[in-house]
Coordinates of C-alpha atoms in Angstrom, one line a residue:
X200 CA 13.4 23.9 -20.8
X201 CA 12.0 25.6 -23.6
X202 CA 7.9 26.7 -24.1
X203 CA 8.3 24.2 -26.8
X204 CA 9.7 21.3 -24.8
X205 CA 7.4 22.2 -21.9
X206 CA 4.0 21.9 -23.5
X207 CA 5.3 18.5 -25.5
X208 CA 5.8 17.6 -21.6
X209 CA 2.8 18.6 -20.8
X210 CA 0.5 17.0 -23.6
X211 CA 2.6 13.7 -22.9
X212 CA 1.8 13.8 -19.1
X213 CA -1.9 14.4 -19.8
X214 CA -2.1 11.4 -22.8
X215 CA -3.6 8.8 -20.4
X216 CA -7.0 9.8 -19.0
X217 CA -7.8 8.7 -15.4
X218 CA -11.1 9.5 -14.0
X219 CA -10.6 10.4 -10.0
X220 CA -13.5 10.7 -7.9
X221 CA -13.0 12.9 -4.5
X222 CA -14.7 11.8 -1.3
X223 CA -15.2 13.0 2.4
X224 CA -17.6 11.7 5.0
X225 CA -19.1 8.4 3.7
X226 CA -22.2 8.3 6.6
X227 CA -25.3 6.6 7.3
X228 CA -27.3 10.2 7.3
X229 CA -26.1 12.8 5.7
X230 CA -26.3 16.2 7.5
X231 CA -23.1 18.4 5.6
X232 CA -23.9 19.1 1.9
X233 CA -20.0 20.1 1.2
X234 CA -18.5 16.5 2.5
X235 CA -21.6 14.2 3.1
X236 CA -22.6 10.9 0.8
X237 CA -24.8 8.4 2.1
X238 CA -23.4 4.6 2.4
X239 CA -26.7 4.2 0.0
X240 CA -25.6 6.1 -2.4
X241 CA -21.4 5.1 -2.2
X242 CA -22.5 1.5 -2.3
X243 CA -24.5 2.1 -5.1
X244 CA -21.2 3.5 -7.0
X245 CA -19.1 0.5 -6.0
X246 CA -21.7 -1.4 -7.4
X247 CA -22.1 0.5 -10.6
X248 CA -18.2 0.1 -11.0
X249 CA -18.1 -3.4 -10.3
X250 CA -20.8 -4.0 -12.8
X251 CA -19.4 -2.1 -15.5
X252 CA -15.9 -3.7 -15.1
X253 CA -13.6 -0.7 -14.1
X254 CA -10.5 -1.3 -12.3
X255 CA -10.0 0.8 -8.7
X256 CA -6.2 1.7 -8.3
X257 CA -3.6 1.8 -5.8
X258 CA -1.2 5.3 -5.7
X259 CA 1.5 3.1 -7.2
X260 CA -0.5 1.7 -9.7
X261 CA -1.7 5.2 -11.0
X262 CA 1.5 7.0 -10.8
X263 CA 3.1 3.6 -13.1
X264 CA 0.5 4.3 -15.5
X265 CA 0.1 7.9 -15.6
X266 CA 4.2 7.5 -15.7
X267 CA 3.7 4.6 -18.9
X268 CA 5.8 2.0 -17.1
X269 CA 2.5 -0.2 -17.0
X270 CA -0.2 0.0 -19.3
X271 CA -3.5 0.9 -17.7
X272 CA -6.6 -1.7 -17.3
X273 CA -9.8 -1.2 -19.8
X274 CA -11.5 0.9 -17.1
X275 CA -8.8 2.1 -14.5
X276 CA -10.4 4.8 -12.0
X277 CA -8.9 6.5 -8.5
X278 CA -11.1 6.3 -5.7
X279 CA -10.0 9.0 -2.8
X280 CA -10.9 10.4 0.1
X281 CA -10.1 13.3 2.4
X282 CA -9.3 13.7 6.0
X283 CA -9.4 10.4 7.5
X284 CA -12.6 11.3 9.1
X285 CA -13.7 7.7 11.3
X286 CA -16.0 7.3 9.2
X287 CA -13.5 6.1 6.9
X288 CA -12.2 2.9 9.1
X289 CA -15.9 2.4 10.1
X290 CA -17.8 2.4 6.9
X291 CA -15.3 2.9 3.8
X292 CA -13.1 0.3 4.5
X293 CA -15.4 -2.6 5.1
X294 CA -17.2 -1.5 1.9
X295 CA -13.9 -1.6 -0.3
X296 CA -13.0 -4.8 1.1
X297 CA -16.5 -6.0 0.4
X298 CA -16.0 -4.8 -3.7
X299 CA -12.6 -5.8 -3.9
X300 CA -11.5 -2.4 -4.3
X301 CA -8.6 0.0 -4.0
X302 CA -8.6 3.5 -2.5
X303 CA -6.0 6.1 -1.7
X304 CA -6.8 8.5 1.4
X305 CA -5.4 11.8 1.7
X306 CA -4.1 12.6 5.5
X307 CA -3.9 16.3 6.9
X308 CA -1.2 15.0 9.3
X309 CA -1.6 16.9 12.0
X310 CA -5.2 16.1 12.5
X311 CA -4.5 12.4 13.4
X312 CA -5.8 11.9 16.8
X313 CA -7.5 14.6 16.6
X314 CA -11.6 15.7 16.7
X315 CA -11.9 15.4 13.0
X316 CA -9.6 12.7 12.3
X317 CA -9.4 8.9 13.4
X318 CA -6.1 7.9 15.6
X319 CA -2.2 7.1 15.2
X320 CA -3.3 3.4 15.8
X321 CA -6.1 3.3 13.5
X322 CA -3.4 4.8 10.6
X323 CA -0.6 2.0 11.4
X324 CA -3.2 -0.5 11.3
X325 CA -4.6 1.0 7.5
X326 CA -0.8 0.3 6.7
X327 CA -1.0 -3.6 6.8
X328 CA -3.9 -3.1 3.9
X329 CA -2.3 -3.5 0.2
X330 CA -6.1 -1.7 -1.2
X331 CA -5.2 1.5 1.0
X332 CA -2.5 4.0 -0.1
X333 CA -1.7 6.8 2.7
X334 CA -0.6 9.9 0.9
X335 CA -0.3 13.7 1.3
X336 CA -3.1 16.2 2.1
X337 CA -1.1 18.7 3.8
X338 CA 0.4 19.0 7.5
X339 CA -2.5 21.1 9.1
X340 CA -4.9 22.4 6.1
X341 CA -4.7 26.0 7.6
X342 CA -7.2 28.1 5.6
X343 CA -4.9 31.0 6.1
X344 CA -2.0 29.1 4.2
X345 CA -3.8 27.4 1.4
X346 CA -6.8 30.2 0.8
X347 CA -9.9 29.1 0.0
X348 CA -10.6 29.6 -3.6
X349 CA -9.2 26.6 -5.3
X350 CA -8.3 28.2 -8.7
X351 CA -4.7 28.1 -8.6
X352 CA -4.4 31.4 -6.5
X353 CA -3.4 30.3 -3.1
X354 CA -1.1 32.7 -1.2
X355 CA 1.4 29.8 0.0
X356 CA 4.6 31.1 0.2
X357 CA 7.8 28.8 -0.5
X358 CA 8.7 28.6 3.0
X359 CA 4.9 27.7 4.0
X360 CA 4.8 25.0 0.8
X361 CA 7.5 23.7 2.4
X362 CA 6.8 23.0 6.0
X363 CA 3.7 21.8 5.0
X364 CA 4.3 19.2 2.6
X365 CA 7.7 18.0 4.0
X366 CA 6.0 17.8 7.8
X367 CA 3.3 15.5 6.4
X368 CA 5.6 13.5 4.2
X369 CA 7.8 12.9 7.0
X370 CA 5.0 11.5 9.6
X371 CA 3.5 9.6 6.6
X372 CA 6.8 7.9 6.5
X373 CA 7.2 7.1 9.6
X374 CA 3.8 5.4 9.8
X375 CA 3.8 3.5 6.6
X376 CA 7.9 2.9 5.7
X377 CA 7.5 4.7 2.2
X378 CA 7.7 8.4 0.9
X379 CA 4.0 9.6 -0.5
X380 CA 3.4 9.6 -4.4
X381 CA 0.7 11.7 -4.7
X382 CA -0.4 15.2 -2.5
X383 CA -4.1 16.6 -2.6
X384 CA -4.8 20.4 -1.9
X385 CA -6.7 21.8 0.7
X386 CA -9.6 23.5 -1.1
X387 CA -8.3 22.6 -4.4
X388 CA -5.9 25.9 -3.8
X389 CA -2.6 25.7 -5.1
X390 CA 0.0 27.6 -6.9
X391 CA 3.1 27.3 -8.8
X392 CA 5.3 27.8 -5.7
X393 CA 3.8 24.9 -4.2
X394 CA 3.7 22.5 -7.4
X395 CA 7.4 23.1 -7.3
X396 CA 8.0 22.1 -3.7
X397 CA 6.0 18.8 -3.9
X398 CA 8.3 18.4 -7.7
X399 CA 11.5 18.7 -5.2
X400 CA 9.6 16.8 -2.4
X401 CA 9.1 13.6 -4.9
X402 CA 5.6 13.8 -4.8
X403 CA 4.6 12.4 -8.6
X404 CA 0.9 13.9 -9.1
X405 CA -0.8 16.5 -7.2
X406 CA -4.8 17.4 -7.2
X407 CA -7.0 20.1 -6.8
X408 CA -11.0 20.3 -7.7
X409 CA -12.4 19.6 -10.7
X410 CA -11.4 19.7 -14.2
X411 CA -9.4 20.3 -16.4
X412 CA -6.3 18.4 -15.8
X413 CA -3.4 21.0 -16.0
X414 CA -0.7 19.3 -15.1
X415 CA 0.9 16.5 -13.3
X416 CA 1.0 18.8 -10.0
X417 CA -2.8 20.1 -10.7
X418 CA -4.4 17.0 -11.7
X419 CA -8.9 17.2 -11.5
X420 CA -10.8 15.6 -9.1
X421 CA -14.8 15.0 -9.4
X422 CA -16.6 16.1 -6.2
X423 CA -18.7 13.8 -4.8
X424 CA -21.1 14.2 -2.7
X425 CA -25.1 12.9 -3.5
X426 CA -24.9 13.0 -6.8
X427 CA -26.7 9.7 -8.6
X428 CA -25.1 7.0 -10.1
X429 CA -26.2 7.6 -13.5
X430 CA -24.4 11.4 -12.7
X431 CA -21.5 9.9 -11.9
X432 CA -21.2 7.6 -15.2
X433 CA -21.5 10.5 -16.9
X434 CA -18.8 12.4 -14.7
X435 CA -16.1 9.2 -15.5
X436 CA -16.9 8.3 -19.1
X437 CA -13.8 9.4 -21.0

């Protein structure tokens, strides 16, 4: 592939702008000021979205859009969220179900059942919802893999990229009967070794933090934590 060819694939992958919002903990009190956001302040974005008619998006309904097989909604947006911290079966999902809304959640597999993340049973029973997509945040997160600056740097070696996307793909299929679409980063780090693993691995988009887009395998994410409402509109106004 020519430079030529390359940026026209680029520009063309980039044409449709989707504003993706990135979420943690969702808790009555926050205590954490990296992954904390009161249900006060989450409700009061569903809300806001409701209100101002934009459409929440499945992993499958993003990656036909983003792809142009569908054409997007007036208002399309990506809710996700990290970890599958409890908090996520206890508060998130009764929340989105309350909206109407869709959500994908990004698993580090090898935390299920776990001290940080919910159990086996609670992910096979997220599988029987249609507004929850399961999809790739890695097999462990290991801080020593990934790094920690989220620039693009990480020091992820094939072999590494490769273990720790195809792991968490595998269990991911197990549990839910379908490959993942989409993969985040841990710490937004990533690198060009690894954006070609998930390419060979069939994952479709790939994010890190913040913006700008690059490409389809370092796509932005808005960090959310306790920021307002009338922040956020401001963040997802494209």
């Amino acid at each position: 592939m020519t430079g030529q060819t390359r940026q026209r694939v680029r520009e063309n992958e980039l044409k449709v702008k989707i504003p993706v919002l990135l979420y943690h903990r969702i808790v009555e009190k926050p205590v954490n000021k990296v992954t904390d956001t009161s249900i006060r302040n989450f409700r009061a974005t569903l809300e806001y979205l409701q209100k101002e008619g934009y459409t929440t998006l499945t992993s499958k309904q993003y990656v036909a859009i983003m792809n142009g097989k569908i054409q997007p909604p007036e208002k399309p947006i990506l809710l996700t969220f990290d970890d599958a911290t409890p908090d996520f079966m206890e508060t998130v999902v009764p929340n989105l179900d309350e909206f109407g809304m869709n959500a994908i959640l990004f698993v580090v597999t090898d935390w299920i059942d776990g001290p940080i993340s919910f159990s086996e049973e609670h992910l096979k029973g997220i599988c029987d919802k249609e507004n929850i997509s399961v999809e790739n945040h890695s097999f462990n997160h290991d801080e020593k893999i990934w790094g920690l600056n989220g620039n693009g740097r990480s020091p992820i070696t094939r072999e590494q990229a490769e273990e720790q996307i195809t792991k968490a793909n595998e269990y991911i299929e197990k549990i839910t009967g379908r490959r993942p679409l989409l993969m985040a980063y841990p710490y937004g780090s990533y690198n060009e070794i690894v954006k070609e693993v998930n390419r060979e691995n069939g994952i479709e988009f790939a994010f890190k933090v913040g913006y700008p887009d690059e490409d389809r395998y370092a796509m932005g994410r808005h960090y959310i934590t306790e920021q307002s409402v009338d922040e956020i509109a401001k963040m997802i106004a494209v």
